[in-house]
Short mmCIF file of C-alpha atoms and ligand atoms in Angstrom, two decimals:
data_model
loop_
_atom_site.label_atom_id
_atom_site.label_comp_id
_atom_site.label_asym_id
_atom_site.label_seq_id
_atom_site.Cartn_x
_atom_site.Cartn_y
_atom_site.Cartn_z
CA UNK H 827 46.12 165.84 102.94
CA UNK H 828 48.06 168.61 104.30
CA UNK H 829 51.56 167.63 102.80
CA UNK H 830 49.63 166.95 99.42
CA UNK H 831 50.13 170.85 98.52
CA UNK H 832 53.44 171.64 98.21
CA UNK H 833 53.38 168.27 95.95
CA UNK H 834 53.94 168.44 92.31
CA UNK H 835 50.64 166.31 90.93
CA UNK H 836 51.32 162.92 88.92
CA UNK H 837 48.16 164.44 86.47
CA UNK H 838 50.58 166.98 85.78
CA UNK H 839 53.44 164.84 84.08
CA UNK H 840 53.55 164.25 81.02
CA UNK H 841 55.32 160.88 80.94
CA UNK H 842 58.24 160.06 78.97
CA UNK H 843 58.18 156.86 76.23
CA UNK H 844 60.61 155.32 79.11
CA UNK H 845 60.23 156.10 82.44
CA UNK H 846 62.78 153.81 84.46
CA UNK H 847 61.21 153.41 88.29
CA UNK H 848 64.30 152.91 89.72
CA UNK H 849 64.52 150.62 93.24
CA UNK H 850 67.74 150.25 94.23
CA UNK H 851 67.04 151.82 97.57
CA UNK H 852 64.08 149.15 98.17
CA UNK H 853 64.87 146.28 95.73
CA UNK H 854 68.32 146.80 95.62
CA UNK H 855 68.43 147.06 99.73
CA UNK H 856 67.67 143.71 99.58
CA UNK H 857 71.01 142.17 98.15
CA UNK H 858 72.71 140.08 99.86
CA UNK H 859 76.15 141.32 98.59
CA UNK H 860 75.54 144.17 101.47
CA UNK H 861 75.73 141.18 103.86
CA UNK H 862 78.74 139.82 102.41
CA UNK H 863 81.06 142.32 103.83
CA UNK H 864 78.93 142.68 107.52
CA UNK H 865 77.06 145.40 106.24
CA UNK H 866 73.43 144.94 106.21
CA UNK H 867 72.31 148.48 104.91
CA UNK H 868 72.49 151.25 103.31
CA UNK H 869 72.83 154.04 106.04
CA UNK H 870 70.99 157.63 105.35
CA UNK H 871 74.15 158.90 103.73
CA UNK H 872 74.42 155.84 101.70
CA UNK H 873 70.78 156.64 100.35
CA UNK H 874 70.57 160.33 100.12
CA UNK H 875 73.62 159.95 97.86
CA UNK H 876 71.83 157.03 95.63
CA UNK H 877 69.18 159.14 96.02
CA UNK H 878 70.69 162.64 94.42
CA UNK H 879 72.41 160.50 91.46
CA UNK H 880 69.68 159.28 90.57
CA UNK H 881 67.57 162.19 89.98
CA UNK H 882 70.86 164.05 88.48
CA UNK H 883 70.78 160.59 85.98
CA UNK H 884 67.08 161.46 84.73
CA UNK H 885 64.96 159.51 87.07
CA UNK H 886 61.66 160.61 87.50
CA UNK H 887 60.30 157.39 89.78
CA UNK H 888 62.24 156.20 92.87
CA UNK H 889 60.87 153.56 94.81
CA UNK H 890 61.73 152.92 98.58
CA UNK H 891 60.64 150.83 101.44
CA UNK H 892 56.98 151.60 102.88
CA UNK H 893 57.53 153.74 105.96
CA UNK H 894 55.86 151.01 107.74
CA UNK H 895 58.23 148.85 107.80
CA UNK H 896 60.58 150.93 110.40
CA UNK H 897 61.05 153.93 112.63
CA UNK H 898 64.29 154.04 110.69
CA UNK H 899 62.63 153.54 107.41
CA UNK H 900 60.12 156.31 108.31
CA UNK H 901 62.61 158.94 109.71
CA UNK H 902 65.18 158.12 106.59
CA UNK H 903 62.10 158.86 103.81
CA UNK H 904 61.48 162.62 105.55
CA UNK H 905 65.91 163.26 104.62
CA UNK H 906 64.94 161.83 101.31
CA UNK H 907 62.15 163.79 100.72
CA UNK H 908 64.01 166.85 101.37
CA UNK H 909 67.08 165.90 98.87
CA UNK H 910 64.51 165.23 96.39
CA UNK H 911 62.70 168.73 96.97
CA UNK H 912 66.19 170.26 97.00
CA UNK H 913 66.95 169.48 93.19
CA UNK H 914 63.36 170.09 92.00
CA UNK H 915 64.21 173.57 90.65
CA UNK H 916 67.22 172.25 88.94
CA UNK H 917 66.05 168.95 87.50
CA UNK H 918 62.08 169.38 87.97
CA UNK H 919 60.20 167.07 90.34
CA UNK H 920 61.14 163.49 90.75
CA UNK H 921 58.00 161.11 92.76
CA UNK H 922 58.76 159.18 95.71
CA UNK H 923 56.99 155.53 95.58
CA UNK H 924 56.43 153.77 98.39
CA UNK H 925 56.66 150.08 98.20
CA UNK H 926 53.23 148.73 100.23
CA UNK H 927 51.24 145.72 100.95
CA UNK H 928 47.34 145.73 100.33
CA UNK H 929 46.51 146.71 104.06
CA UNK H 930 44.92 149.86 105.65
CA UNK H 931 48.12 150.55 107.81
CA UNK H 932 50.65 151.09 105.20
CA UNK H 933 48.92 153.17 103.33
CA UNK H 934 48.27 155.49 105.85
CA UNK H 935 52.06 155.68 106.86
CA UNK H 936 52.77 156.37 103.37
CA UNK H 937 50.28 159.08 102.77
CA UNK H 938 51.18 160.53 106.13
CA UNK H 939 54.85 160.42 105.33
CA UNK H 940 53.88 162.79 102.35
CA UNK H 941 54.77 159.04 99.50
CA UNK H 942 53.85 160.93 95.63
CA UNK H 943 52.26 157.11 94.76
CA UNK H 944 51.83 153.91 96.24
CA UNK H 945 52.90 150.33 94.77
CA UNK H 946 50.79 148.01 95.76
CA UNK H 947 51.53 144.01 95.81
CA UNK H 948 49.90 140.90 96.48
CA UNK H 949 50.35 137.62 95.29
CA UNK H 950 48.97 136.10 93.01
CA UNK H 951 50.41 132.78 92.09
CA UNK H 952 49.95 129.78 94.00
CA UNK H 953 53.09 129.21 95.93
CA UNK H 954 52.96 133.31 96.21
CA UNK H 955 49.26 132.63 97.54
CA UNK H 956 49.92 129.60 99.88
CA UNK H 957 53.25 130.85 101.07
CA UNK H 958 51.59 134.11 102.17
CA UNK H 959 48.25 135.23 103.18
CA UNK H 960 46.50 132.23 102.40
CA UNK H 961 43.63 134.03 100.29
CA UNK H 962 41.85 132.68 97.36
CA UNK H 963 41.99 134.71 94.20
CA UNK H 964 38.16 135.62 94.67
CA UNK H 965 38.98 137.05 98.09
CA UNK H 966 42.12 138.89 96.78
CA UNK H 967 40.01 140.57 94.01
CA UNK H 968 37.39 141.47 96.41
CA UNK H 969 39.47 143.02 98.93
CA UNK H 970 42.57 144.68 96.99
CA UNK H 971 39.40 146.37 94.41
CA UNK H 972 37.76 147.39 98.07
CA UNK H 973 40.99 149.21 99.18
CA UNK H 974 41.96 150.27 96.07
CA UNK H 975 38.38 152.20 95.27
CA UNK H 976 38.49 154.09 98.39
CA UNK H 977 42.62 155.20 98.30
CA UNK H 978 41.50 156.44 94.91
CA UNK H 979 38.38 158.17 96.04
CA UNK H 980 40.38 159.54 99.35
CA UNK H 981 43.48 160.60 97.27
CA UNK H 982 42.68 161.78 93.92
CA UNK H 983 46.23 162.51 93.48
CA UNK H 984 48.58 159.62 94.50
CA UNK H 985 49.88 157.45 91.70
CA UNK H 986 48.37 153.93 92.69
CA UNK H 987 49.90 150.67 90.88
CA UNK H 988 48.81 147.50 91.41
CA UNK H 989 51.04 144.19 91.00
CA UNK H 990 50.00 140.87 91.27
CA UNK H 991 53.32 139.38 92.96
CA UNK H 992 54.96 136.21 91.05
CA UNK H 993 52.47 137.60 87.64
CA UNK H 994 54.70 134.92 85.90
CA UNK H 995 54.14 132.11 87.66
CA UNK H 996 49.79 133.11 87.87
CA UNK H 997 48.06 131.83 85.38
CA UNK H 998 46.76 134.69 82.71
CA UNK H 999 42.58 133.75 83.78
CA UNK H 1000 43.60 134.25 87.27
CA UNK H 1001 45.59 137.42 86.66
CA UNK H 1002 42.63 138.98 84.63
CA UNK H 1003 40.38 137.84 87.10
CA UNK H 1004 42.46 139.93 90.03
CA UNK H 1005 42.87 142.47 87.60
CA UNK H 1006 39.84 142.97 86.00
CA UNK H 1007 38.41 144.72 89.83
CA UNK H 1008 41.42 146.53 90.14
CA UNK H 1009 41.62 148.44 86.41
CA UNK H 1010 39.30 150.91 87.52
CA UNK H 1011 41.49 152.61 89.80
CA UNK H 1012 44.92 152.80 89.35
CA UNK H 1013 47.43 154.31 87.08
CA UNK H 1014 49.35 151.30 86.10
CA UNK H 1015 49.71 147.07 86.68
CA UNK H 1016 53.02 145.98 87.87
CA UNK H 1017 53.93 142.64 86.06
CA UNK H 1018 56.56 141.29 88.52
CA UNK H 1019 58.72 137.87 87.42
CA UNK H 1020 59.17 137.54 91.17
CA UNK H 1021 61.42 134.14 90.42
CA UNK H 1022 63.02 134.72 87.59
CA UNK H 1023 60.80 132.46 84.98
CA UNK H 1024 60.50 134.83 82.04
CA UNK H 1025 61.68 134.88 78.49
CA UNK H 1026 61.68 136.95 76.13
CA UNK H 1027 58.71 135.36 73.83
CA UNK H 1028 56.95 134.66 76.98
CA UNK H 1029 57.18 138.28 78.05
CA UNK H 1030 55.98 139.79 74.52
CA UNK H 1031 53.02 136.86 74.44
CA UNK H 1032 52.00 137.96 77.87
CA UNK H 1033 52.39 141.87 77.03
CA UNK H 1034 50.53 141.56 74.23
CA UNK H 1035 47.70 139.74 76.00
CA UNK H 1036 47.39 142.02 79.10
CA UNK H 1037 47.70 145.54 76.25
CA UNK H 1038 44.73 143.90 74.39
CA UNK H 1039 42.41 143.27 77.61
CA UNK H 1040 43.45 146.56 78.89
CA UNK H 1041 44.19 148.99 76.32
CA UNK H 1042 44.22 152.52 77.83
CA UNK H 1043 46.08 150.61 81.33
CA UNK H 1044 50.20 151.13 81.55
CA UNK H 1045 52.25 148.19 82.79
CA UNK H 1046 55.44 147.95 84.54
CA UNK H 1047 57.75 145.42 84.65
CA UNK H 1048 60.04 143.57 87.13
CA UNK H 1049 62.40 141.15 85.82
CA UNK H 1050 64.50 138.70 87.89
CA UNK H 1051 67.96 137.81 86.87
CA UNK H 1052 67.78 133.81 88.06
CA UNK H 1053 68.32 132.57 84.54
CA UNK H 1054 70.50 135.96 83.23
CA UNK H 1055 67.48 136.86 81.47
CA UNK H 1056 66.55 140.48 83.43
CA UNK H 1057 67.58 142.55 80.74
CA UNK H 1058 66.63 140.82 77.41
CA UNK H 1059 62.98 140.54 79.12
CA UNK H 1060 63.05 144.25 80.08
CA UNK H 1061 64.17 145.39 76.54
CA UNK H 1062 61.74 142.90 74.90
CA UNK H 1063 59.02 144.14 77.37
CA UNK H 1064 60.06 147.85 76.06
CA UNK H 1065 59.52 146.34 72.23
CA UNK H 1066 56.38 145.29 73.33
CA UNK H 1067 55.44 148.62 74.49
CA UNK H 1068 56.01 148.73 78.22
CA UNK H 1069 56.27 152.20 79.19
CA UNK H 1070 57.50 151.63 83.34
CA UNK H 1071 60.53 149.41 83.90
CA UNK H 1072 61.90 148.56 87.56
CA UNK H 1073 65.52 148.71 87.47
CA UNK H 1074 68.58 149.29 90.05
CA UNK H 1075 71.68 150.54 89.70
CA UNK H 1076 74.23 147.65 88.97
CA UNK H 1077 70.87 145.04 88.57
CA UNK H 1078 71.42 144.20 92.27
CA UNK H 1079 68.57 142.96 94.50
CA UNK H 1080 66.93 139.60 95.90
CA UNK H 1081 69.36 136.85 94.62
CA UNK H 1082 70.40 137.28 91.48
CA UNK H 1083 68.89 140.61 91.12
CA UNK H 1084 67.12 142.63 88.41
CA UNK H 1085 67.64 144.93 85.61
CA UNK H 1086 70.87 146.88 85.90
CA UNK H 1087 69.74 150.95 84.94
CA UNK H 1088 72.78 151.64 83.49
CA UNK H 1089 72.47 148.15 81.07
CA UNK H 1090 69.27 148.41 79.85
CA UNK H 1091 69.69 152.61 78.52
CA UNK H 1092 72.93 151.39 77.07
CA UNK H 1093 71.17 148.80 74.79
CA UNK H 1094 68.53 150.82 73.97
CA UNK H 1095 70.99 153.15 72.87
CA UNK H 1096 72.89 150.25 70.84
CA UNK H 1097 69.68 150.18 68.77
CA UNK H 1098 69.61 153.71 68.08
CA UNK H 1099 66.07 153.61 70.45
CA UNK H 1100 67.32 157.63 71.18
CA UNK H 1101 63.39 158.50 71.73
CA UNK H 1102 63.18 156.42 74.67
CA UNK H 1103 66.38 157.59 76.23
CA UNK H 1104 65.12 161.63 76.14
CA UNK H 1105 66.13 162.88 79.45
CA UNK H 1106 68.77 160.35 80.75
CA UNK H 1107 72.18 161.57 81.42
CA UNK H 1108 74.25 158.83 79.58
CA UNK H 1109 77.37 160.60 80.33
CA UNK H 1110 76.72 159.80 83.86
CA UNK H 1111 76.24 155.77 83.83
CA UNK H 1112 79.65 154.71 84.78
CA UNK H 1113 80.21 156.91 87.46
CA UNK H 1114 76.64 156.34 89.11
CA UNK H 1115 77.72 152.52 88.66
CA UNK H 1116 81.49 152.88 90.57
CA UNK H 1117 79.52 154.95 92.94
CA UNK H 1118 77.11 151.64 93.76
CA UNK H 1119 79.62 149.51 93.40
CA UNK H 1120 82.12 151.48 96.20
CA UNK H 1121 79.75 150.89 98.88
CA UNK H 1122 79.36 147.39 97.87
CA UNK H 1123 83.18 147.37 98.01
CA UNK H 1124 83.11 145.69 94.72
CA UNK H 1125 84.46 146.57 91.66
CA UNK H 1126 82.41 147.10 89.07
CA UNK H 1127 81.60 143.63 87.61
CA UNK H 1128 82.67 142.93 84.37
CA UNK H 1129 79.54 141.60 83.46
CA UNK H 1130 78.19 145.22 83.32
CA UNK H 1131 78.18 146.39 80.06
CA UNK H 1132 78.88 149.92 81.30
CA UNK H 1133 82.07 148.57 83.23
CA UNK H 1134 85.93 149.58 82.54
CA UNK H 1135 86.41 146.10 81.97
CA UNK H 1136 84.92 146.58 78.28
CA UNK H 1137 87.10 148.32 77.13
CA UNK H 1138 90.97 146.78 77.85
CA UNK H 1139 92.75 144.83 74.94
CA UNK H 1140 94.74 142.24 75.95
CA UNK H 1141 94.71 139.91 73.27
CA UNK H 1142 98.36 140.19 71.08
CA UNK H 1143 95.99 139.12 67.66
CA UNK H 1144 93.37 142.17 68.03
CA UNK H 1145 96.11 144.53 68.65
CA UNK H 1146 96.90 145.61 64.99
CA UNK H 1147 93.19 146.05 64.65
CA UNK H 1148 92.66 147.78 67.95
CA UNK H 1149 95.15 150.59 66.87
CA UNK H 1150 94.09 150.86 63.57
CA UNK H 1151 90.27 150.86 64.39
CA UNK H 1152 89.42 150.62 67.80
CA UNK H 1153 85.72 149.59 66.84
CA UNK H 1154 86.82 146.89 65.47
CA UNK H 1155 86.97 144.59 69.07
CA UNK H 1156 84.99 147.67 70.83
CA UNK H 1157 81.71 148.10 68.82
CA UNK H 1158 80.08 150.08 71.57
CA UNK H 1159 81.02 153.93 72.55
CA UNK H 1160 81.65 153.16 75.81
CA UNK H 1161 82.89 156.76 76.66
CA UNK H 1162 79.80 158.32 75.63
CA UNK H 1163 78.72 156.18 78.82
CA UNK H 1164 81.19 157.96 80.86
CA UNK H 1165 83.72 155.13 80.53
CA UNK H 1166 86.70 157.95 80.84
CA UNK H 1167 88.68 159.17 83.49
CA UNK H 1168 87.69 162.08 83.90
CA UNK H 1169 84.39 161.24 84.89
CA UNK H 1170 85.40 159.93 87.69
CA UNK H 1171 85.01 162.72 90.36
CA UNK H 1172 87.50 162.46 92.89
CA UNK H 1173 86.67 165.12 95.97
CA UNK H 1174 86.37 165.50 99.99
CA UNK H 1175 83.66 163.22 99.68
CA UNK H 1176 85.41 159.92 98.49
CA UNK H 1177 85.41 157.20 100.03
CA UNK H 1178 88.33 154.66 100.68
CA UNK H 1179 86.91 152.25 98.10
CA UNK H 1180 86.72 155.31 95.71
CA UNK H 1181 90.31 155.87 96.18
CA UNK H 1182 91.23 152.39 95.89
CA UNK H 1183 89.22 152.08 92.87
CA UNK H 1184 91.03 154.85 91.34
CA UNK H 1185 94.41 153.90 92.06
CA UNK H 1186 93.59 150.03 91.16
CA UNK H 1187 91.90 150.10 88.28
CA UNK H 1188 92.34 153.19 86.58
CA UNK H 1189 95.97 153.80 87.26
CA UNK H 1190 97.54 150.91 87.57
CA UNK H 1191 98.63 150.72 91.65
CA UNK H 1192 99.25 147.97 93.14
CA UNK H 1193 97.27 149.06 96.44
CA UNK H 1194 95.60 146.67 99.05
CA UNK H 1195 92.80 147.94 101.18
CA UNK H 1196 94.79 149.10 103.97
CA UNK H 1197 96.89 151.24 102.03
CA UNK H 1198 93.96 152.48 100.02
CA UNK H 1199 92.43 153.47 103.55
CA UNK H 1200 95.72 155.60 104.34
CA UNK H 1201 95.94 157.32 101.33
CA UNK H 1202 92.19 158.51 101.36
CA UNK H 1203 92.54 159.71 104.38
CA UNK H 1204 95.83 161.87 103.59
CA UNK H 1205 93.77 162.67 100.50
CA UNK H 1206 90.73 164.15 102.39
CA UNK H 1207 93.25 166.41 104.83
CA UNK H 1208 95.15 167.39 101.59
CA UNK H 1209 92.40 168.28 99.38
CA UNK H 1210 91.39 171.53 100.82
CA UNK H 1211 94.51 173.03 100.39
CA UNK H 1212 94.81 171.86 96.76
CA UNK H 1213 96.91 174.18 94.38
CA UNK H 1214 94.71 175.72 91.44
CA UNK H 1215 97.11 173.85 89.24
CA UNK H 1216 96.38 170.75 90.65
CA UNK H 1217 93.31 168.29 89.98
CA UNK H 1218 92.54 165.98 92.63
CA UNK H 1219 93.56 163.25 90.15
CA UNK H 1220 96.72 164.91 90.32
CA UNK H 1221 97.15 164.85 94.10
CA UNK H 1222 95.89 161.07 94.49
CA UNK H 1223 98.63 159.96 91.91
CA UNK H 1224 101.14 161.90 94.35
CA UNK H 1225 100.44 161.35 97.39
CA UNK H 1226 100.31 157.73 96.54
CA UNK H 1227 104.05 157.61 94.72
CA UNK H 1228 105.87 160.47 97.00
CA UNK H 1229 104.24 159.99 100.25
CA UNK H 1230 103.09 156.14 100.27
CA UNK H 1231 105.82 155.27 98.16
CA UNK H 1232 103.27 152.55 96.12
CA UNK H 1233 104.32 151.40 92.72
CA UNK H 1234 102.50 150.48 89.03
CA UNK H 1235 102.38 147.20 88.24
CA UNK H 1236 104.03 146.78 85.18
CA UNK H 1237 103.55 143.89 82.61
CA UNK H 1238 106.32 141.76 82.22
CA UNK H 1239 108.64 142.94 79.51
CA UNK H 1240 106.99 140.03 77.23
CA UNK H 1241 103.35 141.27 77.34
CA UNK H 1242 104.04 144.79 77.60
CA UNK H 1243 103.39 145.80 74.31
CA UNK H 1244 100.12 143.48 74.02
CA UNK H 1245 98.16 145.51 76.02
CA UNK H 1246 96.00 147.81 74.66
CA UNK H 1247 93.70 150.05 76.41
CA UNK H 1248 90.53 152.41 75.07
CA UNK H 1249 89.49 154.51 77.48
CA UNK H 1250 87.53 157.20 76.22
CA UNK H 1251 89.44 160.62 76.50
CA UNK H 1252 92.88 159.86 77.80
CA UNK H 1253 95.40 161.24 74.86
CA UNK H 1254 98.08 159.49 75.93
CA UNK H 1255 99.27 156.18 76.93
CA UNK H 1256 99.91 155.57 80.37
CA UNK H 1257 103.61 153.69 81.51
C1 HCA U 2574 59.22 141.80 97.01
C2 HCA U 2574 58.74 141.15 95.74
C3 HCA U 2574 58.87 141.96 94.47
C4 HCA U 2574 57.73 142.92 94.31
C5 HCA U 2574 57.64 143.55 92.95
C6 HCA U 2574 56.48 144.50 92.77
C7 HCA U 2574 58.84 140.90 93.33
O1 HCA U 2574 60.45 141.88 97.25
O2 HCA U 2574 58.38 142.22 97.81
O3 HCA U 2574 56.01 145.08 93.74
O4 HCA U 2574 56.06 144.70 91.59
O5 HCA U 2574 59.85 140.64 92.74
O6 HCA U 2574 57.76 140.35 93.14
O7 HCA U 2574 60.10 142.62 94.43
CU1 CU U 2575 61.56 141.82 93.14
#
């Protein structure tokens, strides 16, 4: 293949003992929470940023939609590709994965489109089976091996994967049986808990049997959120030796989602796991997480680990203990995480939500949406013609007291000195 050349070859790579295949821009795409507020995708801005963060975070596998799937799709992927070959020389070379059904068409689309691998699906379970393309698991071994012997034998160098849609819900016989033709020829198995069924003993029991059957083979996993079990399955799955794990930034995606990126490296790290976390910009998690959660237009939900939420005080009984040891209600160092203010980068670039974000959560505003629009755009006019003195920070806070004339909320008088905040770097307390 002609674009093949300039590529940087999978046999090449010597893989980390995590290697996070990040889909937020093909799982993650699929959330309805875009829908919520009438906006049903992620334009090419949208992505290429996503994009660019994640590689600056450490990812070295982003999947995205099969070109296949639309003109738009297809033209988006050659933008991507670019971004991505832009930061090669500063942050080596990060593979593209397209996302592709077991048919002759989308592969050629993705090879064409110059795709670094190819994740194949299928499925596997009954329901998946019946709901879908109606094959029986003999014909599905017969013709996914088929296809997947000749994309090996045609390109040497793509990373294949294979993944046996719904692998939870298939029994392990038929799995093996699928599998067993399919070994041969691709790099790893994708183990995909397409509904949401898994636990944590269930995942290690299946890990274990799949690692014993095939021992040289790498597996990925795929963990739905539907009973709030994505991310104890992903880290048991990385106990059990799982070397690829699907996440997205924030855990969004179908329903209830997946694994949230940012969650699962911050456990790791709360069990001193630092050999799997070699190459991951830590520092960066909250910020890549407000910068997901802007174009949701959501906060950053508290249920994040990696959220400002985690670290404000409020309760009047942990208050002597909070000054005197703030570890004591706040085991975790969330500021190693980037939970600080300064973090936050406020430029040209920010968006309204940014803005209101800022001015909301971090400093204490009381700002609606409409007035958060105003001020960011003041802010980007301003912002060129900053002072050397001043950070951007610095202008935000004024223009939104001098020129918009918005006030702090302030505690009542009774609660005031309750509150007690952690947050990372700031020296002193704000009023
Ligand atoms: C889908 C289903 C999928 C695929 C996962 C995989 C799932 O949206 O097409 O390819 O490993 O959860 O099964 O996301
Ligand atoms: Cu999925």
């Amino acid at each position: 293949m002609g674009n093949s050349a300039s590529s940087f070859h999978f046999r090449d790579y010597q893989p980390r003992r995590l290697e996070v295949i990040d889909t937020t821009l093909r799982e993650g795409s699929q959330t309805s929470l875009l829908h919520d507020h009438y906006k049903y995708f992620f334009n090419l801005d949208d992505k290429l940023e996503i994009l660019r963060a994640l590689i600056i975070y450490g990812v070295k596998f982003i999947e995205l939609f099969a070109p296949i799937v639309s003109s738009k799709e297809k033209e988006d992927f050659q933008a991507l590709k670019a971004a991505r070959n832009s930061l090669i020389t500063q942050k080596g070379y990060t593979f593209l994965l397209a996302h592709v059904r077991c048919a002759p068409a989308d592969i050629q689309a993705a090879v064409d489109a110059g795709f670094d691998g190819l994740n194949f699906y299928i499925g596997t379970s009954r329901t998946a089976r019946q709901a879908s393309h109606g094959l029986d698991l003999k014909e599905i071994a017969e013709r996914a091996g088929r296809l997947m012997e000749e994309v090996r034998r045609s390109y040497p160098h793509l990373i294949l994967r294979f993944s046996g849609e719904d692998a939870f819900r298939t029994p392990l016989e038929d799995l093996f049986r699928v599998y067993d033709r399919i070994v041969p020829f691709v790099d790893r198995l994708g183990t995909p808990d397409t509904v949401g069924v898994a636990t944590p003993p269930l995942t290690a029991l299946r890990l274990q049997a799949l690692r014993e059957r095939y021992p040289t083979m790498e597996f990925e996993g795929h963990f739905h959120n539907d009973r709030g079990f994505s991310l104890v399955n992903s880290l048991e799955a990385v106990r059990s030796g799982m070397r690829y794990l699907n996440t997205t930034v924030l855990g969004i995606g179908e329903r209830s989602g997946i694994t949230s990126l940012t969650a699962l490296l911050f456990n790791l790290f709360i069990e001193k796991e630092y050999d799997l976390l070699e190459g991951y910009h830590l520092r960066g998690s909250y910020p890549l997480n407000v910068m997901l959660a802007d174009k949701l237009k959501l906060l950053v939900p508290s249920s994040e680990p990696v959220s400002l939420t985690n670290r404000t005080h409020t309760a009047g009984v942990h208050q002597k203990a909070v000054l005197a040891d703030p570890s004591a209600y706040e085991a975790h160092p969330l500021d190693h995480f980037g939970v600080t203010e300064s973090e936050i980068l406020l430029g040209p670039l920010s968006g309204w939500n940014m803005v209101h974000y800022y001015l909301k959560e971090i400093k204490g505003f009381m700002v609606d949406e409409a007035e958060a629009k105003a001020v960011a755009a003041a802010f980007k006019e301003r912002i060129y013609h900053l002072e050397v003195s001043q950070s951007p920070a610095d202008l935000l806070v004024s223009l939104a007291e001098n020129d918009f004339g918005l006030t702090r909320l302030s505690a009542p008088e009774a609660f005031r000195n309750t509150i007690v905040q952690n947050m990372g770097t700031r020296t002193e307390q704000e009023t």
